[in-house]
CSV table of C-alpha atoms in Angstrom, one decimal:
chain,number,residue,atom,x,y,z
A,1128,UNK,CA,-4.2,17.3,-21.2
A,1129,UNK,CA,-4.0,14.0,-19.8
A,1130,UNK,CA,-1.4,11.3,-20.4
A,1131,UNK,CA,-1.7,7.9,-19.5
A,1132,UNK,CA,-0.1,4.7,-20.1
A,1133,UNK,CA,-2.1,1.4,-19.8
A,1134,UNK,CA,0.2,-2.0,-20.1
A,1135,UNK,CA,1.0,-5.3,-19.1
A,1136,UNK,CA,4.4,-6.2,-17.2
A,1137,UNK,CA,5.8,-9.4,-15.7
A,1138,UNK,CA,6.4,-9.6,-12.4
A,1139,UNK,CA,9.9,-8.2,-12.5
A,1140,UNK,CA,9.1,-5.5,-14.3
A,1141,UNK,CA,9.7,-6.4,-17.8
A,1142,UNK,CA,7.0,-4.9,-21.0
A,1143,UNK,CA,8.6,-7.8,-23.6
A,1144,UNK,CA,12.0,-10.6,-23.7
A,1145,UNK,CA,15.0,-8.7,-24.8
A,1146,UNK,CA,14.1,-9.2,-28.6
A,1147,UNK,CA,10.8,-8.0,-28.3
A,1148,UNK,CA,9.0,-11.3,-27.6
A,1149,UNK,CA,5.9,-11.3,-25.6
A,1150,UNK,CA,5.1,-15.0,-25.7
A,1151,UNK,CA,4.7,-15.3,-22.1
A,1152,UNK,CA,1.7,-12.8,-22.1
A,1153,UNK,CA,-1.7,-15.0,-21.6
A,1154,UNK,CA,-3.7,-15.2,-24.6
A,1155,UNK,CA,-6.6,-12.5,-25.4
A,1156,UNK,CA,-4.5,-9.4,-23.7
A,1157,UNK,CA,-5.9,-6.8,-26.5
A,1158,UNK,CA,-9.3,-7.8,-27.3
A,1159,UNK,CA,-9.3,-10.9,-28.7
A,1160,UNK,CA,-12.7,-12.7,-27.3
A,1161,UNK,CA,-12.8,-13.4,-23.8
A,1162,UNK,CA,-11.4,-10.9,-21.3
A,1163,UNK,CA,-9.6,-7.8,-22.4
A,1164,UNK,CA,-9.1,-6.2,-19.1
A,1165,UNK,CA,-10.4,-3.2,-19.7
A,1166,UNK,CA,-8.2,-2.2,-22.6
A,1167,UNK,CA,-11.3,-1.3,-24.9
A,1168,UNK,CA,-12.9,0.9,-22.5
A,1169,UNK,CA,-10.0,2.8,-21.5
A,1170,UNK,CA,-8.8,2.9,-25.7
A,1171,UNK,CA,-12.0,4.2,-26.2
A,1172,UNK,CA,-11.1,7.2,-24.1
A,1173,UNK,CA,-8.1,7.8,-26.1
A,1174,UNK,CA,-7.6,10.8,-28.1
A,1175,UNK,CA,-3.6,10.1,-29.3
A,1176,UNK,CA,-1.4,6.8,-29.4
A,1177,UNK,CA,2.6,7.8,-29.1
A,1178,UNK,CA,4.9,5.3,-29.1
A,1179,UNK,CA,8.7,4.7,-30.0
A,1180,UNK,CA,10.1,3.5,-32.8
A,1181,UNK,CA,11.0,-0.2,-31.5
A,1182,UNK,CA,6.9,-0.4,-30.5
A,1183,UNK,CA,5.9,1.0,-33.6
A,1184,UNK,CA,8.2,-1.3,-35.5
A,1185,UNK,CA,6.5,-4.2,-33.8
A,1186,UNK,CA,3.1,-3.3,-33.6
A,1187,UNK,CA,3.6,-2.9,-37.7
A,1188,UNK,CA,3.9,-6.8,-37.9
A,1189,UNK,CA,0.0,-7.2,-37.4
A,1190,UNK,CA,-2.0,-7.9,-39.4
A,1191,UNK,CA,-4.6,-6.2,-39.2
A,1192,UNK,CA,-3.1,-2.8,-38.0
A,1193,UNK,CA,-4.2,-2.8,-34.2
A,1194,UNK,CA,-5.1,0.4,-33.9
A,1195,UNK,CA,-8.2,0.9,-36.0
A,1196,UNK,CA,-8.5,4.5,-36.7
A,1197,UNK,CA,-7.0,5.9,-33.5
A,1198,UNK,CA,-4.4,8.8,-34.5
A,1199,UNK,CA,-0.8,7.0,-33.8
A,1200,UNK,CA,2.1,9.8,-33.1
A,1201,UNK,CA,5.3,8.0,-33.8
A,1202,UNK,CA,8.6,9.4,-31.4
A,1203,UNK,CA,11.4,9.5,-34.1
A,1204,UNK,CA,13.9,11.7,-35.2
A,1205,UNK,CA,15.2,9.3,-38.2
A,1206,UNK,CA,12.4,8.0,-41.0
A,1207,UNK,CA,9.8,5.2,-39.7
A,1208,UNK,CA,8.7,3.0,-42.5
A,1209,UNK,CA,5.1,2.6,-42.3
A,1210,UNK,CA,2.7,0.4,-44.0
A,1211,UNK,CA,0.4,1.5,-46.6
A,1212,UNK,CA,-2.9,0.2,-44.1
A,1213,UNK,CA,-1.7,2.9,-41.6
A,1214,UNK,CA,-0.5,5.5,-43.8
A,1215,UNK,CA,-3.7,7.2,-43.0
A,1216,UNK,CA,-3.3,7.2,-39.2
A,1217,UNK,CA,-0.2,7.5,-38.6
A,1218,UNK,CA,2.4,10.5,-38.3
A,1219,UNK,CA,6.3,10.8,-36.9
A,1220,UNK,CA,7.3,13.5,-34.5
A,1221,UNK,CA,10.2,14.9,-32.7
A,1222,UNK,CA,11.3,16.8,-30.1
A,1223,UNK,CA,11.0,16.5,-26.1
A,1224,UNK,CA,8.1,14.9,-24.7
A,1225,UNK,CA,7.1,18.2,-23.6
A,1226,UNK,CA,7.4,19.6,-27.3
A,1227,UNK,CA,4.8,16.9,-28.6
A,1228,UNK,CA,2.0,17.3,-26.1
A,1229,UNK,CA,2.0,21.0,-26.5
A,1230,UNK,CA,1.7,20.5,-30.1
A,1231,UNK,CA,-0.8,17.4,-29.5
A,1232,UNK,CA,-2.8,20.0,-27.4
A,1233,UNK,CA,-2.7,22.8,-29.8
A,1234,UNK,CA,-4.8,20.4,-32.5
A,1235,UNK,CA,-7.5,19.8,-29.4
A,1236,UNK,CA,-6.3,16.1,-28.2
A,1237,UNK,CA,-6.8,15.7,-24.5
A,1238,UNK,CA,-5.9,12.3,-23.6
A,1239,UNK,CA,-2.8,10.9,-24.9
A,1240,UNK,CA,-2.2,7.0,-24.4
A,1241,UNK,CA,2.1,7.0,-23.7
A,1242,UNK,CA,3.1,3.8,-24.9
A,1243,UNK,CA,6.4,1.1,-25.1
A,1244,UNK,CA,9.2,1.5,-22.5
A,1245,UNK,CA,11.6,4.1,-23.0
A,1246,UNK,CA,8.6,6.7,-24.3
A,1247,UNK,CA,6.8,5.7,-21.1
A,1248,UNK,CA,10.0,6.3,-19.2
A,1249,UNK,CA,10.7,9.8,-20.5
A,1250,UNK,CA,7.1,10.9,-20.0
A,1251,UNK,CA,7.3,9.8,-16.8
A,1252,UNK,CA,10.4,12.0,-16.0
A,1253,UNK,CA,9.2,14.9,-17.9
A,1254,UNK,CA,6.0,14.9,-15.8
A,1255,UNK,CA,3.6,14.2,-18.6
A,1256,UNK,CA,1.7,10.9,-17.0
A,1257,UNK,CA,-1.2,11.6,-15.3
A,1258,UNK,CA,-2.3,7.7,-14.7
A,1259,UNK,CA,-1.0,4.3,-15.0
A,1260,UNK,CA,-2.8,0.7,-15.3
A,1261,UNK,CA,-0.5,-2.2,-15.1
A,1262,UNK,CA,-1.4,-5.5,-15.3
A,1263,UNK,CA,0.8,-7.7,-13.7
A,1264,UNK,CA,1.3,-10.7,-15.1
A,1265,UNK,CA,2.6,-14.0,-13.0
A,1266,UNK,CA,5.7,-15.0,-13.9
A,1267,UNK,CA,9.4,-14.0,-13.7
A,1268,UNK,CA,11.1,-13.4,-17.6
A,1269,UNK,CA,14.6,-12.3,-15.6
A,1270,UNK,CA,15.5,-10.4,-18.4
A,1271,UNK,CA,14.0,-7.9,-21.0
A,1272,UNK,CA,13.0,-4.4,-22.3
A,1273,UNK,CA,11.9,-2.6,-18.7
A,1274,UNK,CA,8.5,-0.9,-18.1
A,1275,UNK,CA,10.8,1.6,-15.6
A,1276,UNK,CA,13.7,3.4,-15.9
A,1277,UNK,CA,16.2,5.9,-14.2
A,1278,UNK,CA,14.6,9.3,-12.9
A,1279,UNK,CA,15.3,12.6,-11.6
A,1280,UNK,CA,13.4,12.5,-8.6
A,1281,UNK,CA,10.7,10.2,-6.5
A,1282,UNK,CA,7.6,9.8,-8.3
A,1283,UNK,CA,4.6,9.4,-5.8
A,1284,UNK,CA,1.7,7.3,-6.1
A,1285,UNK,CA,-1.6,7.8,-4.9
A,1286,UNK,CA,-3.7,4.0,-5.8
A,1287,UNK,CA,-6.5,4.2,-7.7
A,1288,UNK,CA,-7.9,0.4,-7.9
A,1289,UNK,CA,-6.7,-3.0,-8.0
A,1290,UNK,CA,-8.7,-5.6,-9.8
A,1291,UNK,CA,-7.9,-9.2,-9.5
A,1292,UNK,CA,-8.7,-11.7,-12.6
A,1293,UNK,CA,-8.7,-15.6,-12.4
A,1294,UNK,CA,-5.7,-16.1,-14.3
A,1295,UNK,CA,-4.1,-14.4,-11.8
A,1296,UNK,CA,-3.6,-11.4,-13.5
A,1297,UNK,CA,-3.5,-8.3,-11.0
A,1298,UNK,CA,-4.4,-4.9,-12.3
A,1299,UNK,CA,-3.5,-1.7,-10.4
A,1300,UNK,CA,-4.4,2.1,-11.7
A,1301,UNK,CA,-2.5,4.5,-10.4
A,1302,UNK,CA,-2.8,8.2,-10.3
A,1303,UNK,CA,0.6,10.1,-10.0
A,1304,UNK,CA,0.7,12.9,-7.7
A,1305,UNK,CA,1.8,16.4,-8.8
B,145,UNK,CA,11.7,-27.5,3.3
B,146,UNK,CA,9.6,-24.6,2.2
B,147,UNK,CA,11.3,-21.4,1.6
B,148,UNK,CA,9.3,-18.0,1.7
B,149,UNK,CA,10.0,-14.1,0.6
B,150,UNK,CA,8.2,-11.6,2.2
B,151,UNK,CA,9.3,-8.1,0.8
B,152,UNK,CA,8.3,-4.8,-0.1
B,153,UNK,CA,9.1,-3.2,-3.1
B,154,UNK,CA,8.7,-0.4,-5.0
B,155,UNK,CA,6.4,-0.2,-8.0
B,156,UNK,CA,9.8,-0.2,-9.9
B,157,UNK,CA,10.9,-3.2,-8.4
B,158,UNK,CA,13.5,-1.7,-5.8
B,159,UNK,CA,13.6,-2.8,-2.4
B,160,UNK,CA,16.0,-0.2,-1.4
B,161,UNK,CA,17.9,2.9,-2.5
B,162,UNK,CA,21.4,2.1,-3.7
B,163,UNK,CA,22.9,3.2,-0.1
B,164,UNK,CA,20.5,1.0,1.2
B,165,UNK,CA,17.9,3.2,2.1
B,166,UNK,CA,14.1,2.8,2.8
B,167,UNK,CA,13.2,6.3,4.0
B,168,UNK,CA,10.4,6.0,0.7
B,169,UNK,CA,8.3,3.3,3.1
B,170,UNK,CA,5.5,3.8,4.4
B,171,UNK,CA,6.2,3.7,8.8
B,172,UNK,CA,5.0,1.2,10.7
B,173,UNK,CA,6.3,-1.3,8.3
B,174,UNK,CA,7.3,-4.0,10.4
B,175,UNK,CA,5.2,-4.7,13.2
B,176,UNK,CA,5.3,-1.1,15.1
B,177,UNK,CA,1.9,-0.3,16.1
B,178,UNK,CA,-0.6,-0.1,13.4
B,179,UNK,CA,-0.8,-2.0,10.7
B,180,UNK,CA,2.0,-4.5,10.1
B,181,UNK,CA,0.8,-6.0,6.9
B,182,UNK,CA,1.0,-9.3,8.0
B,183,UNK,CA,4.7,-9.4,8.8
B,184,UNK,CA,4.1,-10.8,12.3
B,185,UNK,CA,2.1,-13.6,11.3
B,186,UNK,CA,4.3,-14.5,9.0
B,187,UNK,CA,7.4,-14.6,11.0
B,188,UNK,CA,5.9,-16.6,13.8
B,189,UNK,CA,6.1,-19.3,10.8
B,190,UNK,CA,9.3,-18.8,10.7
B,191,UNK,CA,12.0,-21.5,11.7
B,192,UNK,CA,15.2,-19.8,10.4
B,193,UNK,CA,15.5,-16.2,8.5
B,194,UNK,CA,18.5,-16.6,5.7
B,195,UNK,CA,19.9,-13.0,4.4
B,196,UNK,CA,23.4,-11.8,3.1
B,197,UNK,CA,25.9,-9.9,4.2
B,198,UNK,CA,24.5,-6.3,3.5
B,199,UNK,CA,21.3,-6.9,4.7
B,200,UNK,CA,22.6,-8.4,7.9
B,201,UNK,CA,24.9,-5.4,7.6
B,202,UNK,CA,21.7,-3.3,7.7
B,203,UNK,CA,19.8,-4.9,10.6
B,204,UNK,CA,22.6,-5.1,12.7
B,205,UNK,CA,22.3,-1.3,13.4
B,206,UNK,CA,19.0,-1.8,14.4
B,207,UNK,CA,18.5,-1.3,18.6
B,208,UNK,CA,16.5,-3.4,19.4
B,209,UNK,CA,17.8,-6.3,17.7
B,210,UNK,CA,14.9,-6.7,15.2
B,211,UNK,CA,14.5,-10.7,14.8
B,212,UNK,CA,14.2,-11.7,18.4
B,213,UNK,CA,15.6,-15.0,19.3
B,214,UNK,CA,14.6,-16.5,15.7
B,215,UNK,CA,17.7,-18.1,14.5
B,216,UNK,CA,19.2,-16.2,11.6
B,217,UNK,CA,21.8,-17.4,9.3
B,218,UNK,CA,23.8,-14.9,7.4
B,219,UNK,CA,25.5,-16.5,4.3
B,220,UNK,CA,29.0,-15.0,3.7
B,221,UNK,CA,32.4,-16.9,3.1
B,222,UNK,CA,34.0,-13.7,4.7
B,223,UNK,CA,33.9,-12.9,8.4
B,224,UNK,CA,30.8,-11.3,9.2
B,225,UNK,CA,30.9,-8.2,12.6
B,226,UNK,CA,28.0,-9.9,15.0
B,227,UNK,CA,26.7,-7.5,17.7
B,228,UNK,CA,26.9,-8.7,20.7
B,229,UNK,CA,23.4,-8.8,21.4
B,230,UNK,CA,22.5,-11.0,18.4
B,231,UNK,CA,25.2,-13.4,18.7
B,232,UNK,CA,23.6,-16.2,19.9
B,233,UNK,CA,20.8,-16.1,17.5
B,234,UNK,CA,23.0,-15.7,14.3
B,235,UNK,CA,26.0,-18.0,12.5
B,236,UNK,CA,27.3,-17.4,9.0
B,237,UNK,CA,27.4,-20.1,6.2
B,238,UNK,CA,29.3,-20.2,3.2
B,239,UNK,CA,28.5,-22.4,0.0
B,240,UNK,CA,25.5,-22.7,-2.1
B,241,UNK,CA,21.5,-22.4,-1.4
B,242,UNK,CA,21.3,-26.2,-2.2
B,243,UNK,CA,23.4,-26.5,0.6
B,244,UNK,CA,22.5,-24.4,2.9
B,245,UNK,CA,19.1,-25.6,2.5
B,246,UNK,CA,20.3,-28.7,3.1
B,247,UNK,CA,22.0,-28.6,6.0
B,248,UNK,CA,19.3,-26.7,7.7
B,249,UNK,CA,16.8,-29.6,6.7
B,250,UNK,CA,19.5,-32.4,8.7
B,251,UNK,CA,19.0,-29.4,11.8
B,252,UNK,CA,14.5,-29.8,11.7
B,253,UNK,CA,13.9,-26.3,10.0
B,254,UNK,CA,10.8,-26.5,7.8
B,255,UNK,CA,10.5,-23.1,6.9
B,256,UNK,CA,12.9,-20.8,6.3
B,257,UNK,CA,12.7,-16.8,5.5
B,258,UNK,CA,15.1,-15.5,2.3
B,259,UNK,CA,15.6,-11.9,2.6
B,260,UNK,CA,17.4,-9.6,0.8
B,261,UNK,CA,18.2,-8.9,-3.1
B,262,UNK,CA,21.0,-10.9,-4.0
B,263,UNK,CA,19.9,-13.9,-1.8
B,264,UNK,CA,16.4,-13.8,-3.0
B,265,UNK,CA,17.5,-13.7,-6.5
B,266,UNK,CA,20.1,-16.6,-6.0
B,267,UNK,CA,17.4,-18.9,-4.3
B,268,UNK,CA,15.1,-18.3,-6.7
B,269,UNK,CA,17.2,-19.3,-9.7
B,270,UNK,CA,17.9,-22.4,-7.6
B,271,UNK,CA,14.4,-23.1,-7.3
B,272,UNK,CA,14.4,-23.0,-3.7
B,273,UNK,CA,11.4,-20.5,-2.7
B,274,UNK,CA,8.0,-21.7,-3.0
B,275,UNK,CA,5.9,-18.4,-1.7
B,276,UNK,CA,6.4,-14.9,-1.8
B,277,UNK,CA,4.6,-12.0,-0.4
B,278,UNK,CA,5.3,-8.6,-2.1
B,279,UNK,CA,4.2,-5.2,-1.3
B,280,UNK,CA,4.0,-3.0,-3.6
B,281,UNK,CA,4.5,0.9,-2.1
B,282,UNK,CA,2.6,3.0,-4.5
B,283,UNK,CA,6.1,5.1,-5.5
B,284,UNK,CA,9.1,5.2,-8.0
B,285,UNK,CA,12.1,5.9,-7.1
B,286,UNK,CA,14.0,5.6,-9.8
B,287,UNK,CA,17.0,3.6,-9.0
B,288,UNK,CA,18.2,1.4,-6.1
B,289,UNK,CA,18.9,-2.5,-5.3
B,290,UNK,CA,16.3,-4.9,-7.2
B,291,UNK,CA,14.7,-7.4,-5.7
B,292,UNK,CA,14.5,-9.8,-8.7
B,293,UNK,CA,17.7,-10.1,-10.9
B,294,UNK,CA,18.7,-12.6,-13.8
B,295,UNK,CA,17.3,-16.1,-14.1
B,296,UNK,CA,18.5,-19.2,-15.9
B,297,UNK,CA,14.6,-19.8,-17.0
B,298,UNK,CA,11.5,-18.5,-16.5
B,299,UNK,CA,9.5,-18.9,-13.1
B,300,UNK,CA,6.0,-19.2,-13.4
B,301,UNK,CA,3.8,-18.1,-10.4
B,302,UNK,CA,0.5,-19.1,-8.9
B,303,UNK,CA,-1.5,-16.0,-8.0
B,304,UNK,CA,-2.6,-16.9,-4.4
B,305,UNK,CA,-4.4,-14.0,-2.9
B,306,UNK,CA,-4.3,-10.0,-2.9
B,307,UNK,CA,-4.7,-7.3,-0.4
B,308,UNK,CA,-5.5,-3.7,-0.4
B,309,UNK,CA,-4.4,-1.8,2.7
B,310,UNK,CA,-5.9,2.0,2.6
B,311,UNK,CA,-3.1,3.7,1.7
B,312,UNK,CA,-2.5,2.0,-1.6
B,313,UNK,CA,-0.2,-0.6,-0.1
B,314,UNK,CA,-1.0,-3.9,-2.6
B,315,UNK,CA,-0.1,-6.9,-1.3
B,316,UNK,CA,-0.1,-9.6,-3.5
B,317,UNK,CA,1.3,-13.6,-2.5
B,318,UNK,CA,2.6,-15.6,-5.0
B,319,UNK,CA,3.7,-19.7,-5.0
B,320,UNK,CA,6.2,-20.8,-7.6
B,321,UNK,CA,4.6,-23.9,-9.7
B,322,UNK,CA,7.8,-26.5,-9.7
């Protein structure tokens, strides 16, 4: 089982503003036409989506649902309203992180996409992400919901790739070490 | 007056460990033989290096003295412990970046150095750093002293160049669009 996460991040290390905004991502960051930056290829590779509540919560505001048919695990140990257009996709789970991917696993998934801040962040801790692409976007927000978070130990790196796009958008994978 | 930043960082944003340590760099850091990513080149640009009190505090235990005879202003309205063998390459100032700035501007400087979290942070909000040079280490560690903070605005960055050093150092140089 692989877990990866795949997201963009400002310069100082924020995902969105504090309320969620991400008005200061450039246009055309999730497949819109023009560049994508790889997200298709790598969401093609994607077996499970698990997110948090707060992402769910705001990826349910599009129109249309973003996810196509992609199998969307939502973290939540409280009810999640979900819209009818993703009633078919989408499921609620609880438990550690560790719990989930076990049972993920046991229905034959084998790459899970670990998505929003604080899932990301308690992946991360529990050992569960195998790779990371962040996109780094240029410009300082000063405040807002943080990719990162407290850990129990150091979490080393080995770099993977680093592609460079004219906006000036700078895109490293990494691979974390076990 | 240009005023440059040239840090690394971890991919979490931390530029040190809470006590102030960077055991998690990689060595050879800062011009040491091999690679010195730069630093040297940069320096020799240098015509005064602006840091506060704890990171002063930091390089003063450093034998060798590590800045050679490159005038170094450490900004502190509280008396500030100079080694001997720096003191005639370091004053203190008190008051704000504006002013600072400005009264190194009267003296001929042209380009000055900001280093360290709170003082990076404090010029940037003042709009007083045009360039920065980050390098990302290719680890997490969880928790430690930032190197960007709260802003009263956004800053948005020109992407200027990137480098890839082979063992997953990225270095990427920024200038700040005024």
């Amino acid at each position: 089982m692989k877990g990866s996460v795949f997201i963009a991040v400002s310069l100082d290390g924020f995902i969105a503003r504090e309320n969620g905004d991400i008005d200061w991502l450039p246009p055309g960051g999730e497949g819109e036409q023009g560049e994508d930056y790889g997200y298709k290829a790598f969401f093609d590779t994607v077996d499970v989506l698990i997110m948090g509540r707060h992402t769910f919560e705001t990826a349910a505001t599009f129109d249309p649902w973003p996810y196509g048919e992609k199998p969307v695990v939502v973290l939540s140990s409280n009810p999640v309203t979900i819209p009818d257009r993703a009633a078919r996709f989408v499921e609620t789970m609880s438990g550690s992180p560790g719990d989930v991917v076990e049972k993920l696993s046991k229905r034959g998934a084998k790459h899970l996409y670990i998505d929003g801040g604080k899932t990301i962040q308690r992946f991360l801790d529990a050992g569960l992400i195998q790779r990371m692409t962040i996109t780094t976007i240029p410009i300082l927000i000063g405040k807002g919901i943080p990719l990162f978070g407290p850990l129990h130990h150091d979490v080393k790196l080995r770099h993977l790739e680093t592609r460079q796009f004219s906006n000036g958008l700078i895109q490293s994978t990494y691979e974390i070490k076990s």
